[in-house]
Each structure stands twice: as structure tokens, then as C-alpha cells.
Coordinates of C-alpha atoms in Angstrom, one line a residue:
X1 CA -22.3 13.2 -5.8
X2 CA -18.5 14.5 -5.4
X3 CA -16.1 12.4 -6.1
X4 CA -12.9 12.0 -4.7
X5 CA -9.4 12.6 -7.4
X6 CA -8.9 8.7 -6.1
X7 CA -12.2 7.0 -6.3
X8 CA -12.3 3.5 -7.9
X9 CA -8.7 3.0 -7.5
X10 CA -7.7 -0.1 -5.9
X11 CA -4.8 -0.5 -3.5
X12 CA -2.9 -3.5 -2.3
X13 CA -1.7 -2.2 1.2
X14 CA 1.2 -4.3 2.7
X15 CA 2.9 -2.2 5.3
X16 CA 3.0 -2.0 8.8
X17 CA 4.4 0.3 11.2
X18 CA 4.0 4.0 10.3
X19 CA 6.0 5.0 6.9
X20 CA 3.8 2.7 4.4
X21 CA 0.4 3.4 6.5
X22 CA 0.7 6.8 6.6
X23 CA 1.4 7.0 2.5
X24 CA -1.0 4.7 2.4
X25 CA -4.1 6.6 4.1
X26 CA -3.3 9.4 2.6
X27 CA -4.5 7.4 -0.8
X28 CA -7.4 6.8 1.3
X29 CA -8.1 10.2 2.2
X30 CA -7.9 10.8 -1.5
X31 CA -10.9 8.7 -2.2
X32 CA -8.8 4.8 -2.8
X33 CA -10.1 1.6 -1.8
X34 CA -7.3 0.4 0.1
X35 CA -6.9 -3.1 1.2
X36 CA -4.4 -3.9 4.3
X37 CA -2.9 -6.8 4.6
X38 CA -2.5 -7.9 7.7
X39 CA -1.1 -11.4 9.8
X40 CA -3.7 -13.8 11.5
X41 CA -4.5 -11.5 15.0
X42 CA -3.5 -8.2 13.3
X43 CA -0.5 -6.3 12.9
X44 CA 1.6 -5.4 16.2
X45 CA 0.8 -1.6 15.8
X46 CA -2.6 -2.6 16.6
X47 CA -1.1 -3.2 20.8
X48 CA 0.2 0.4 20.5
X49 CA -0.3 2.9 22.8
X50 CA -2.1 5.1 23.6
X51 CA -5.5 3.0 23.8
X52 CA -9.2 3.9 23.7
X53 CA -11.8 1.5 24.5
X54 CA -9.3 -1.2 23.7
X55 CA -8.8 0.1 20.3
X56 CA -4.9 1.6 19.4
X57 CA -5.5 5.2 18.3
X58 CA -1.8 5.2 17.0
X59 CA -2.9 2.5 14.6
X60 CA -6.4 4.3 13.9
X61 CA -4.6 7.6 12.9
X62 CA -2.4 5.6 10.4
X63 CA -5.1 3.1 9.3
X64 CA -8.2 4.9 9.2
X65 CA -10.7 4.3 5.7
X66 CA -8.9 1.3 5.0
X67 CA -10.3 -2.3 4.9
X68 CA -8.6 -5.2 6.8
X69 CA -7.6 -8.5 5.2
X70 CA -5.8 -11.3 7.2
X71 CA -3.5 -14.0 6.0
X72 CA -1.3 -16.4 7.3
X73 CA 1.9 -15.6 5.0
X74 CA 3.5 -18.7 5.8
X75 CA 0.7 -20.5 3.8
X76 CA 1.4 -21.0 0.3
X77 CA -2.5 -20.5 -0.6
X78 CA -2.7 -17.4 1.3
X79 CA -0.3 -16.0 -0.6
X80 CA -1.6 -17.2 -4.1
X81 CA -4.9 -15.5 -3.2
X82 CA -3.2 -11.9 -2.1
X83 CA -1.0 -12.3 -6.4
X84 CA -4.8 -12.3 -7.2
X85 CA -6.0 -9.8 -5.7
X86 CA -3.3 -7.9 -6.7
X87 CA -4.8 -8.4 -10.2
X88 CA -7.7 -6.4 -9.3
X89 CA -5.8 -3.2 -7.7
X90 CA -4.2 -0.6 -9.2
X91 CA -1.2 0.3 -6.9
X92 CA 0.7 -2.2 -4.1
X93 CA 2.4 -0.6 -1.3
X94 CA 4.9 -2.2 1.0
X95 CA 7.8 -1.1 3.4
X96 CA 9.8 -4.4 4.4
X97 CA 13.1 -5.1 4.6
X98 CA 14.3 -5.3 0.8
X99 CA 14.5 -9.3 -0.1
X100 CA 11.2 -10.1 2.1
X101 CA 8.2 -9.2 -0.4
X102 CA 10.6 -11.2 -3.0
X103 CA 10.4 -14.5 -0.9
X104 CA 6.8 -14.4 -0.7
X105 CA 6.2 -13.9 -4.1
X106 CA 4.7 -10.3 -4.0
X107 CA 7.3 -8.5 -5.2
X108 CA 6.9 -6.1 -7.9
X109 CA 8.3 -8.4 -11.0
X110 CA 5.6 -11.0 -9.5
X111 CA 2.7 -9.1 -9.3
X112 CA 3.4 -7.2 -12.9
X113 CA 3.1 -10.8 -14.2
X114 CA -0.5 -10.4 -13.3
X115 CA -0.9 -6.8 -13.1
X116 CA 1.7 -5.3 -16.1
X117 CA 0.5 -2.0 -15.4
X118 CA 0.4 -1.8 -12.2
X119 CA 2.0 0.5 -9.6
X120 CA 4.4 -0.5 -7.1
X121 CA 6.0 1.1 -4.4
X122 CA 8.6 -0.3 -2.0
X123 CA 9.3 2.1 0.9
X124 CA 12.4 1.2 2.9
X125 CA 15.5 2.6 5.6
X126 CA 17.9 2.4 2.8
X127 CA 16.3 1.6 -0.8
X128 CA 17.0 -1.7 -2.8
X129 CA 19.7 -1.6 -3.7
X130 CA 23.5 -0.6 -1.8
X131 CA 25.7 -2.1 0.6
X132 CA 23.3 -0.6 3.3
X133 CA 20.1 -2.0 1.6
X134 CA 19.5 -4.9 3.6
X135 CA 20.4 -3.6 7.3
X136 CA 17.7 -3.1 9.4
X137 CA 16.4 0.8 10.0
X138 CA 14.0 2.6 11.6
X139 CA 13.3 6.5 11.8
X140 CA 16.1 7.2 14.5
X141 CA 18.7 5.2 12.8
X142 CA 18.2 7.4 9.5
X143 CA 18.3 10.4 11.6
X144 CA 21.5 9.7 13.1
X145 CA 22.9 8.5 9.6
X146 CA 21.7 11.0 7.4
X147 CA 23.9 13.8 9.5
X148 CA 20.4 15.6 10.4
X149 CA 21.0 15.3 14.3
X150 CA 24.5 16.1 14.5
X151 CA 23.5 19.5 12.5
X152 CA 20.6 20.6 14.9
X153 CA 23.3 19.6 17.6
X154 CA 25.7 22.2 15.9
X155 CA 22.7 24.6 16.0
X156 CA 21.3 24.0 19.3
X157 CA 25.1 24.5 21.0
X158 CA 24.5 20.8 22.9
X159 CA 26.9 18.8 24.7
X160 CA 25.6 15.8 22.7
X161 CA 23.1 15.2 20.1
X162 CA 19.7 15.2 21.4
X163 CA 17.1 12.9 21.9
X164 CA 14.0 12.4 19.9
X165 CA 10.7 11.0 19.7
X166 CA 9.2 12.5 16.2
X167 CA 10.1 10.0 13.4
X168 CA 10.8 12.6 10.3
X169 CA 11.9 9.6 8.3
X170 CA 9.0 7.6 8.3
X171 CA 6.3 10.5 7.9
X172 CA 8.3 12.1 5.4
X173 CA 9.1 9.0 3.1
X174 CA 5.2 8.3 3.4
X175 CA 4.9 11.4 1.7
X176 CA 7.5 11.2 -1.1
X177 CA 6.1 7.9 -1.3
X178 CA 2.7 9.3 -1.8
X179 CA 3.6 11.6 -4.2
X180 CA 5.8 9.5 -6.5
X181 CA 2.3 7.4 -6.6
X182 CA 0.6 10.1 -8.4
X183 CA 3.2 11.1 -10.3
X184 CA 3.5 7.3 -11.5
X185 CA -0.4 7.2 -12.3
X186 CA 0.0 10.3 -14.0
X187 CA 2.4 8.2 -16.2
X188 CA 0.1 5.5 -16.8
X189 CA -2.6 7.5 -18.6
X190 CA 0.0 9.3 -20.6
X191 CA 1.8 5.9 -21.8
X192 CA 0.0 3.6 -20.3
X193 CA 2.5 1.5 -18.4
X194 CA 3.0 0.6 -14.8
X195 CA 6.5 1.2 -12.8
X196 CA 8.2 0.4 -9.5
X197 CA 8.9 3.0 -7.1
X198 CA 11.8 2.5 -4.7
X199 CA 11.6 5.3 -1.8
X200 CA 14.7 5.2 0.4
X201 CA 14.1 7.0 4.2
X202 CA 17.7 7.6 4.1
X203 CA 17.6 9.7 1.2
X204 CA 14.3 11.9 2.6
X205 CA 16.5 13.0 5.2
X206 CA 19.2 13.7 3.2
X207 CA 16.5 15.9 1.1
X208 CA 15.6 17.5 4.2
X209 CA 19.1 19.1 4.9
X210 CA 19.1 21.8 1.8
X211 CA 21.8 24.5 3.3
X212 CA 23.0 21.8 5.1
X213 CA 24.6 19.9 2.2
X214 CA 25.5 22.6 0.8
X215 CA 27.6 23.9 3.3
X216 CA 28.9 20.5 3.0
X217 CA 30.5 21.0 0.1
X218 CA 31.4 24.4 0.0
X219 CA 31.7 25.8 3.6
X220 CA 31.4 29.2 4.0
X221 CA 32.6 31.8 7.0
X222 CA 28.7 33.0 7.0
X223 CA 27.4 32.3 10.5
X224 CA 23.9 31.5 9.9
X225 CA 21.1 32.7 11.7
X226 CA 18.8 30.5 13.7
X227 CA 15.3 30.5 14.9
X228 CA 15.8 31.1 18.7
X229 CA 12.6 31.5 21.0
X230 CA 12.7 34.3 22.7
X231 CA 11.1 34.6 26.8
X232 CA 7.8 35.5 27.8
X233 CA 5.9 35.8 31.5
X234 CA 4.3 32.3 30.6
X235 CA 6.5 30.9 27.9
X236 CA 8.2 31.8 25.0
X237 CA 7.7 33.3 21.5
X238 CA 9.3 32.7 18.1
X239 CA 9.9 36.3 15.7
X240 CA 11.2 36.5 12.7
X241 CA 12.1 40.1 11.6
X242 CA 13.9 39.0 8.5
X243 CA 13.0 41.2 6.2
X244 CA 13.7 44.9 6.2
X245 CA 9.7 45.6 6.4
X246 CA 9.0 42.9 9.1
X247 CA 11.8 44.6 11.3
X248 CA 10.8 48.4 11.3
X249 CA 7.4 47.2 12.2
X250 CA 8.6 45.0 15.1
X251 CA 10.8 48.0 16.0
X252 CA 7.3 50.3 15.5
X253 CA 5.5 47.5 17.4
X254 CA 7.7 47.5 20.1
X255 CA 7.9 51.4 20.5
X256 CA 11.5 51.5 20.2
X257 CA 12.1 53.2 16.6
X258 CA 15.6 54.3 17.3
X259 CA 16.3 49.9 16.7
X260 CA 15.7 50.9 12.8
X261 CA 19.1 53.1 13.0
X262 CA 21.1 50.6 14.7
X263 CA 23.9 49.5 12.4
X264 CA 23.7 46.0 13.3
X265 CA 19.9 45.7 12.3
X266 CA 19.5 48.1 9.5
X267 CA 20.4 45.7 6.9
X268 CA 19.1 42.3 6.0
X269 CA 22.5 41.4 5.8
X270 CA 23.6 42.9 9.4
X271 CA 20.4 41.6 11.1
X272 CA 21.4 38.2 10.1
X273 CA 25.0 38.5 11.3
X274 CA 23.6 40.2 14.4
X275 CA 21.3 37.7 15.4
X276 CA 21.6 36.7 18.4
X277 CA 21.8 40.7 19.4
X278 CA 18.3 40.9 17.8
X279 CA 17.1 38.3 20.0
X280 CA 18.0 39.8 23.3
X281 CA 16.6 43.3 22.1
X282 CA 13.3 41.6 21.2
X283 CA 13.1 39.9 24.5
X284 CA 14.0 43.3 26.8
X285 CA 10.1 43.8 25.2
X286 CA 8.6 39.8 25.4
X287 CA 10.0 39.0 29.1
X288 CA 7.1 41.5 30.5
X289 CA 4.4 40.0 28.5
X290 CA 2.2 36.5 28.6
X291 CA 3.3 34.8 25.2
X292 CA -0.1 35.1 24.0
X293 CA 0.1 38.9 23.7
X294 CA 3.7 39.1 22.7
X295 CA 1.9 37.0 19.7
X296 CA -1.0 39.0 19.1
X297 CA 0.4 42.6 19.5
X298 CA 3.5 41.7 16.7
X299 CA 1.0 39.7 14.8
X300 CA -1.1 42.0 14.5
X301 CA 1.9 44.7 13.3
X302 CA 2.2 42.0 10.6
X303 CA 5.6 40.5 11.8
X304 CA 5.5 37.1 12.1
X305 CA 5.2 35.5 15.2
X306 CA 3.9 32.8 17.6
X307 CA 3.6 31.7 20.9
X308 CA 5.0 28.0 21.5
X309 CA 2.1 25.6 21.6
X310 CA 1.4 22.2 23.3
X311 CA 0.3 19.9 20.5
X312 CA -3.2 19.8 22.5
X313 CA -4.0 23.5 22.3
X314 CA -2.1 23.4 18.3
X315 CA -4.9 20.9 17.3
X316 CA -7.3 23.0 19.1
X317 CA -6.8 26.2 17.1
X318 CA -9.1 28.2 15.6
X319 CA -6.9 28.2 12.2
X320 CA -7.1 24.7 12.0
X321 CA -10.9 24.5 13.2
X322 CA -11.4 26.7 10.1
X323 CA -9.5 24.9 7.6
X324 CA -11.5 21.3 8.7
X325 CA -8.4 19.9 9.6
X326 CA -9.0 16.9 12.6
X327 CA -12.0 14.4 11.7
X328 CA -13.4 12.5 14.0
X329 CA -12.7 8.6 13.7
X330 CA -14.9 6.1 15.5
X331 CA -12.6 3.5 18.4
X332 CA -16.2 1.4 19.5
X333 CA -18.8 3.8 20.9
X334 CA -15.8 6.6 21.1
X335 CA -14.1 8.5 18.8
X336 CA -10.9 10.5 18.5
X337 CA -9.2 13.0 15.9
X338 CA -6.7 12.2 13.5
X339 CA -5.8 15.1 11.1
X340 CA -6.5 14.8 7.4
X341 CA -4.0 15.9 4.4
X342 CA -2.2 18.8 4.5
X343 CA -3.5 20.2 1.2
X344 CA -7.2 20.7 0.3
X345 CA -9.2 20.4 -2.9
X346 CA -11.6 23.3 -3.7
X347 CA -14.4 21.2 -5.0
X348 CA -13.8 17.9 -3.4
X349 CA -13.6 17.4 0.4
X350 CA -10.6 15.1 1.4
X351 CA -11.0 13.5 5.1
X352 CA -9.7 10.4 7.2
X353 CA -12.3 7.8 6.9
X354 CA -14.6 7.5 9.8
X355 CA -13.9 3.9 11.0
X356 CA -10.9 1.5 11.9
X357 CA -11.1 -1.7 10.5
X358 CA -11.0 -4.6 13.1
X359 CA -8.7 -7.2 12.4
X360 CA -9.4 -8.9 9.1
X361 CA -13.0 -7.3 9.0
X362 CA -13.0 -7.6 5.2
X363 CA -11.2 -11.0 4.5
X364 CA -14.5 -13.0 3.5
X365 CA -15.9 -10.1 1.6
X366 CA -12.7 -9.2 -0.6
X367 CA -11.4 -12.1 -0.5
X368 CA -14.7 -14.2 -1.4
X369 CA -16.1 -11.9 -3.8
X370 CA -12.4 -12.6 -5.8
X371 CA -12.8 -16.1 -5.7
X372 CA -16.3 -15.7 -6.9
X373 CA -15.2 -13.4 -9.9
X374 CA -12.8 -16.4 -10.5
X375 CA -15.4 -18.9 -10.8
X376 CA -17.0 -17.1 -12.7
X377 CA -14.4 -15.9 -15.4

């Protein structure tokens, strides 16, 4: 039997939403028991749209492998039963407001008391400590904060920053999240100890924005190039002829070799200054074509390139097919994809677990079997 870099570790899941979840199924994915913790009736992600069969599949793609344990965490006994279970697990997630997890006793200097060498991660907008620690945040918030929309304003030539609907924070301070987690159980079998992990979403965005906190500092009168799609019949394609190779064979590609003598594209340095000049030139050749064959035919050439995908066809490709990407995950009689890690194992298959729990599906059997382990210690 394979088994998974994570098997027979025990997590103590206490998040909700989509930052903590998503770090928290990817220790799933990795082979973890993980045990959510969830209010009586479930958590509210669980009413999210869109549904299937009753069932939320945005809480399914965040939740999927887990098991479900319901409290009431206004009860006093509740809580004394999830400090523990906590002795039994390995790791404790959460991603509430900083002060919250402290006045229900599940903070991390609570649960080392019965766990010393235990790992603890507190995900939150602005970290634990600050004079922004105990605002309220979600992903938009640190996006407008963390200067990240006003700089693709500055690139995208708007009237005003944009508006969006793809929370960077929260999948990205998952991640971090994810990864200080190993890094922390790494630690413990060197020396043996457990630690506490403070992940701040403001500061993943700030990581996000490498030239652009740089330029910060020390401006310069460089005007950067920028990705900018270029029009097809159907659509429109992204190429990037940065390189000196990847240009002559787009200029080979596009039977125009006289492009390679041009003195604003026959250096690295002039192609980036000449950007926008590049672009037009590239689309005199991509405005007669259906994206898909602008794609292949400069592809092909080996400059890289891409037609602009809905997220249904992406999902659908035949890259990702081959790499094993989407697994199926059961909502009742139906099922839907949810896409495992982004990194793959060579000996050990990683995938979403197949089922959702239902709400507080495993409270009698994690939550007796502990009180029958006490009874009989």
C-alpha cells in the first residue's frame, strides 16, 4: 500500500470561509486526518452557491477528505472536549479574527498546555499583532491595502481601479500557510518542539508585488513591459517573444523575417522598450486567424503562446487531463471536480478526497472514541 507524505497525522481544523480550508485540504490531499470543526447546523459556507443536489460545491472544493465535527462554542463542555482532542492531533489550524480563538480557550498557549509539541497556525487579514491586527479583513480589503490593485490599475491604463472576484489573499495565505506547516514539522523531528505560526494575508500580497516594491523604493525611468493580448478572429492570444530566440522564431513563424533587423526588436533590451510596437506587429499576423491557430502555429515554432481560455474549457484540457489534475468529489448521487495540489509526488498519488462531510457526520465517532480513550487511560 502507498502511503501518503501525511498519513497518520492528525489535524485540528478550525476555519471557515476559504483561506484556512483551502490550507487545510491541501493537508488532506497530502494524506492528514483532518477534523473540522464546525457550529451546530454547519458552517455558513455550507449555503454557498453554486449548489448541486442541495450540497454547496464551493464548500466541497474547500472541504473535501475532511471529517465534520459539530459544537456549540458557547458551551463550556464543548469546548473542553475540542482542548482534548486537540491532545490527539498534531497540527491546529484557525483563521479568526486575532483575540477570538483566545476567548474560547483554543488558542495556541492553551492547546500547547496539552499538546507542547504541537503545531499551530493562525491565518489572519493582518497577523496578531499591529495596530491593524484586530480590524476586520477579507480578500478585497487586502487587495486594495496591500497597493496590488492600484498597480494593475497603473498597468491596465484604467479610469479607476478595477473590480474583482478572485480572492488572491485568501488562496494564497492558504498556501504560505500550508507550507510554513511542513516546514514547522520539519522542525519538530529535527528538535522536537512544536511552534506557532502567524500567517498575515496582508503580507502575501505584499509578497506578491516583487518589481513592484521595488520600484517603490527605487523608481526607475524603465517603462516596463506588459503582457498585452493581442486580437484574433474569435478572441485573443497572449505571446511572449522575450528572448532573442523566441522572437526570430515568431518573426520565422510569422513569415516576416525582415522584423529580426528592425532596431526596435533586435535587442532584448529594445523589444522591451518597444513593446507595445511589438504588439501591434504581432497582431497585423493574429487578427486574420481563430486564436486557436494563432496558438498552435507559434507554439508549435516554440514561442510561447496561448489562446485565452474560459475556466470551463481550461479545466477541460488535455494538459491537465494528463497530469490528473480535477478528481471527482461525490455531492449525494452526483459528483463534481475540484482540482487537487498543484505539485505531484512521483511515487505517491495526491488527490481531493472523494466525499463531503455532512454536517457533524463524525461528532459521535471522534468525539466518543476520545472520551472512550479517556475512560480508559
Amino acid at each position: 500500500m502507498v502511503r501518503r507524505p501525511l498519513d497518520g497525522i492528525r489535524v485540528l481544523d478550525l476555519t471557515r470561509i476559504i483561506s484556512g480550508p483551502y490550507c487545510t485540504r491541501l493537508l488532506a490531499d497530502c494524506g492528514a486526518e483532518v477534523i473540522k470543526v464546525e457550529p451546530v447546523g454547519g458552517e455558513h459556507m455550507r449555503q454557498k452557491q453554486p449548489m448541486r443536489e442541495g450540497h454547496s460545491t464551493y464548500f466541497g472544493h474547500l472541504n473535501a477528505g475532511k471529517k465534520s465535527v459539530t459544537i456549540d462554542f458557547r458551551d463550556p463542555a464543548d469546548l473542553a472536549r475540542i482542548r482534548a482532542l486537540a491532545k490527539t492531533c498534531d497540527i491546529a489550524v484557525e483563521n479568526f479574527r486575532p483575540g477570538v480563538v483566545t476567548e474560547l480557550g483554543l488558542d495556541y498557549p492553551s492547546l500547547s498546555q496539552v499538546r507542547p509539541d504541537i503545531i499551530y497556525s493562525s491565518i489572519s487579514g493582518f497577523g496578531q499583532h499591529g495596530p491593524r491586527a484586530t480590524s476586520p479583513a477579507y480578500a478585497p480589503i487586502l487587495h486594495a491595502l496591500s497597493g496590488h490593485d492600484l498597480a494593475a490599475q497603473t498597468y491596465d491604463g484604467a479610469l479607476g481601479p478595477a473590480k474583482s472576484g478572485i480572492w488572491y489573499a485568501d488562496i494564497m495565505g492558504g498556501a504560505y500557510a500550508f507550507a510554513a506547516i511542513q516546514t514547522a514539522l520539519v522542525g519538530r523531528l529535527r528538535h522536537g518542539t512544536g511552534q506557532f505560526i502567524d500567517v498575515s494575508l496582508l503580507d502575501t500580497m505584499i509578497n506578491l508585488l516583487v518589481l513592484e516594491v521595488q520600484e517603490a523604493q527605487t523608481p526607475s525611468a524603465f517603462s516596463r513591459w506588459l503582457a498585452t493580448p493581442v486580437q484574433a478572429v474569435d478572441g485573443c492570444a497572449m505571446a511572449i517573444p522575450i528572448t532573442g530566440r523566441n522572437f526570430e522564431r515568431l518573426a520565422d513563424a510569422m513569415d516576416r523575417p525582415a522584423l529580426k533587423d528592425d532596431p526596435r526588436f533586435n535587442t532584448q533590451l529594445a523589444r522591451e522598450e518597444n513593446w507595445q510596437a511589438l504588439m501591434s506587429e504581432i497582431e497585423i499576423w493574429t487578427k486574420s486567424r481563430p486564436a486557436v491557430e494563432v496558438e498552435a502555429h507559434l507554439m508549435s515554432a516554440g514561442v510561447p503562446c496561448s489562446r485565452y481560455q474560459t475556466v470551463a474549457q481550461a479545466i477541460d484540457d488535455p494538459q491537465i487531463a494528463a497530469r490528473g489534475l480535477m478528481s471527482p468529489v461525490a455531492a449525494g448521487e452526483d459528483s463534481y471536480r475540484v482540482p487537487g495540489p498543484p505539485f505531484l509526488f512521483a511515487d505517491t498519488p495526491l488527490c481531493v478526497g472523494p466525499d463531503v462531510p455532512a454536517t457533524g457526520a463524525d461528532t459521535e465517532a471522534v468525539l466518543g472514541a476520545l472520551q472512550t480513550s479517556q475512560a480508559a487511560g
